PDB file of C-alpha atoms in Angstrom:
ATOM      1  CA  MET A  15      86.458  60.000  61.493  1.00 70.00           C
ATOM      2  CA  ASP A  16      89.194  61.606  59.472  1.00 84.00           C
ATOM      3  CA  LEU A  17      89.683  65.333  58.816  1.00 84.00           C
ATOM      4  CA  ASN A  18      87.991  65.074  55.386  1.00 87.00           C
ATOM      5  CA  ASP A  19      84.779  63.689  56.936  1.00 90.00           C
ATOM      6  CA  LEU A  20      84.895  66.214  59.749  1.00 90.00           C
ATOM      7  CA  ALA A  21      85.233  69.101  57.301  1.00 91.00           C
ATOM      8  CA  LEU A  22      82.290  67.697  55.290  1.00 91.00           C
ATOM      9  CA  GLU A  23      80.176  67.679  58.448  1.00 93.00           C
ATOM     10  CA  PHE A  24      81.054  71.326  59.083  1.00 92.00           C
ATOM     11  CA  VAL A  25      79.959  72.203  55.532  1.00 92.00           C
ATOM     12  CA  ARG A  26      76.674  70.335  56.026  1.00 92.00           C
ATOM     13  CA  ILE A  27      76.010  72.122  59.307  1.00 93.00           C
ATOM     14  CA  TYR A  28      76.862  75.518  57.751  1.00 93.00           C
ATOM     15  CA  TYR A  29      74.521  75.110  54.817  1.00 90.00           C
ATOM     16  CA  THR A  30      71.755  73.652  56.968  1.00 92.00           C
ATOM     17  CA  SER A  31      71.984  76.744  59.153  1.00 93.00           C
ATOM     18  CA  HIS A  32      72.332  79.171  56.204  1.00 90.00           C
ATOM     19  CA  PRO A  33      70.266  77.731  53.312  1.00 84.00           C
ATOM     20  CA  GLY A  34      69.975  81.099  51.587  1.00 86.00           C
ATOM     21  CA  ASN A  35      73.741  81.361  51.037  1.00 85.00           C
ATOM     22  CA  LEU A  36      73.819  78.501  48.525  1.00 86.00           C
ATOM     23  CA  PRO A  37      73.492  79.638  44.894  1.00 87.00           C
ATOM     24  CA  GLU A  38      70.699  78.209  42.721  1.00 89.00           C
ATOM     25  CA  ASP A  39      73.080  77.196  39.909  1.00 92.00           C
ATOM     26  CA  LYS A  40      74.330  73.676  40.657  1.00 91.00           C
ATOM     27  CA  GLU A  41      77.869  74.265  39.360  1.00 94.00           C
ATOM     28  CA  LYS A  42      78.319  77.473  41.383  1.00 93.00           C
ATOM     29  CA  ALA A  43      76.869  75.785  44.455  1.00 91.00           C
ATOM     30  CA  TYR A  44      79.296  72.860  44.057  1.00 92.00           C
ATOM     31  CA  GLN A  45      82.289  75.182  43.685  1.00 94.00           C
ATOM     32  CA  GLU A  46      81.226  77.234  46.720  1.00 92.00           C
ATOM     33  CA  MET A  47      80.797  74.087  48.809  1.00 92.00           C
ATOM     34  CA  SER A  48      84.174  72.728  47.647  1.00 93.00           C
ATOM     35  CA  SER A  49      85.841  76.010  48.525  1.00 93.00           C
ATOM     36  CA  LEU A  50      84.307  76.038  52.017  1.00 92.00           C
ATOM     37  CA  HIS A  51      85.254  72.396  52.478  1.00 93.00           C
ATOM     38  CA  GLY A  52      88.851  73.207  51.572  1.00 93.00           C
ATOM     39  CA  LYS A  53      88.958  76.072  54.049  1.00 92.00           C
ATOM     40  CA  TYR A  54      87.624  73.904  56.872  1.00 92.00           C
ATOM     41  CA  LYS A  55      89.949  71.058  55.993  1.00 92.00           C
ATOM     42  CA  SER A  56      93.063  73.279  55.901  1.00 92.00           C
ATOM     43  CA  HIS A  57      92.081  74.845  59.222  1.00 91.00           C
ATOM     44  CA  LEU A  58      91.640  71.396  60.798  1.00 89.00           C
ATOM     45  CA  ILE A  59      94.995  70.227  59.409  1.00 89.00           C
ATOM     46  CA  ALA A  60      96.782  73.346  60.705  1.00 90.00           C
ATOM     47  CA  THR A  61      95.206  72.884  64.150  1.00 90.00           C
ATOM     48  CA  ALA A  62      96.121  69.204  64.292  1.00 87.00           C
ATOM     49  CA  THR A  63      99.678  69.932  63.155  1.00 88.00           C
ATOM     50  CA  LYS A  64     100.123  72.620  65.822  1.00 88.00           C
ATOM     51  CA  LYS A  65      98.770  70.291  68.529  1.00 85.00           C
ATOM     52  CA  SER A  66     101.138  67.576  67.386  1.00 85.00           C
ATOM     53  CA  GLN A  67     104.130  69.928  67.327  1.00 82.00           C
ATOM     54  CA  ASP A  68     103.251  71.236  70.790  1.00 81.00           C
ATOM     55  CA  PHE A  69     102.921  67.681  72.123  1.00 82.00           C
ATOM     56  CA  PHE A  70     106.286  66.563  70.781  1.00 82.00           C
ATOM     57  CA  SER A  71     108.213  69.771  71.552  1.00 79.00           C
ATOM     58  CA  ASP A  72     110.699  69.957  74.404  1.00 70.00           C
ATOM     59  CA  LYS A  73     109.183  73.155  75.795  1.00 62.00           C
ATOM     60  CA  LEU A  74     108.137  72.910  79.408  1.00 54.00           C
TER      61      LEU A  74
END
């Protein structure tokens, strides 16, 4: 599972838990979901990058 799929799962879980937060207008709902997906994805990428940098650093 790549980071894109993982972020999509987080969005699904969020909106399943908070169904009232999704707007009724389809276009607004899509944009809100895309925005949340982007936030999750950038957080996952930042976390993975930090773990990778920590693993390959010479700090002991």
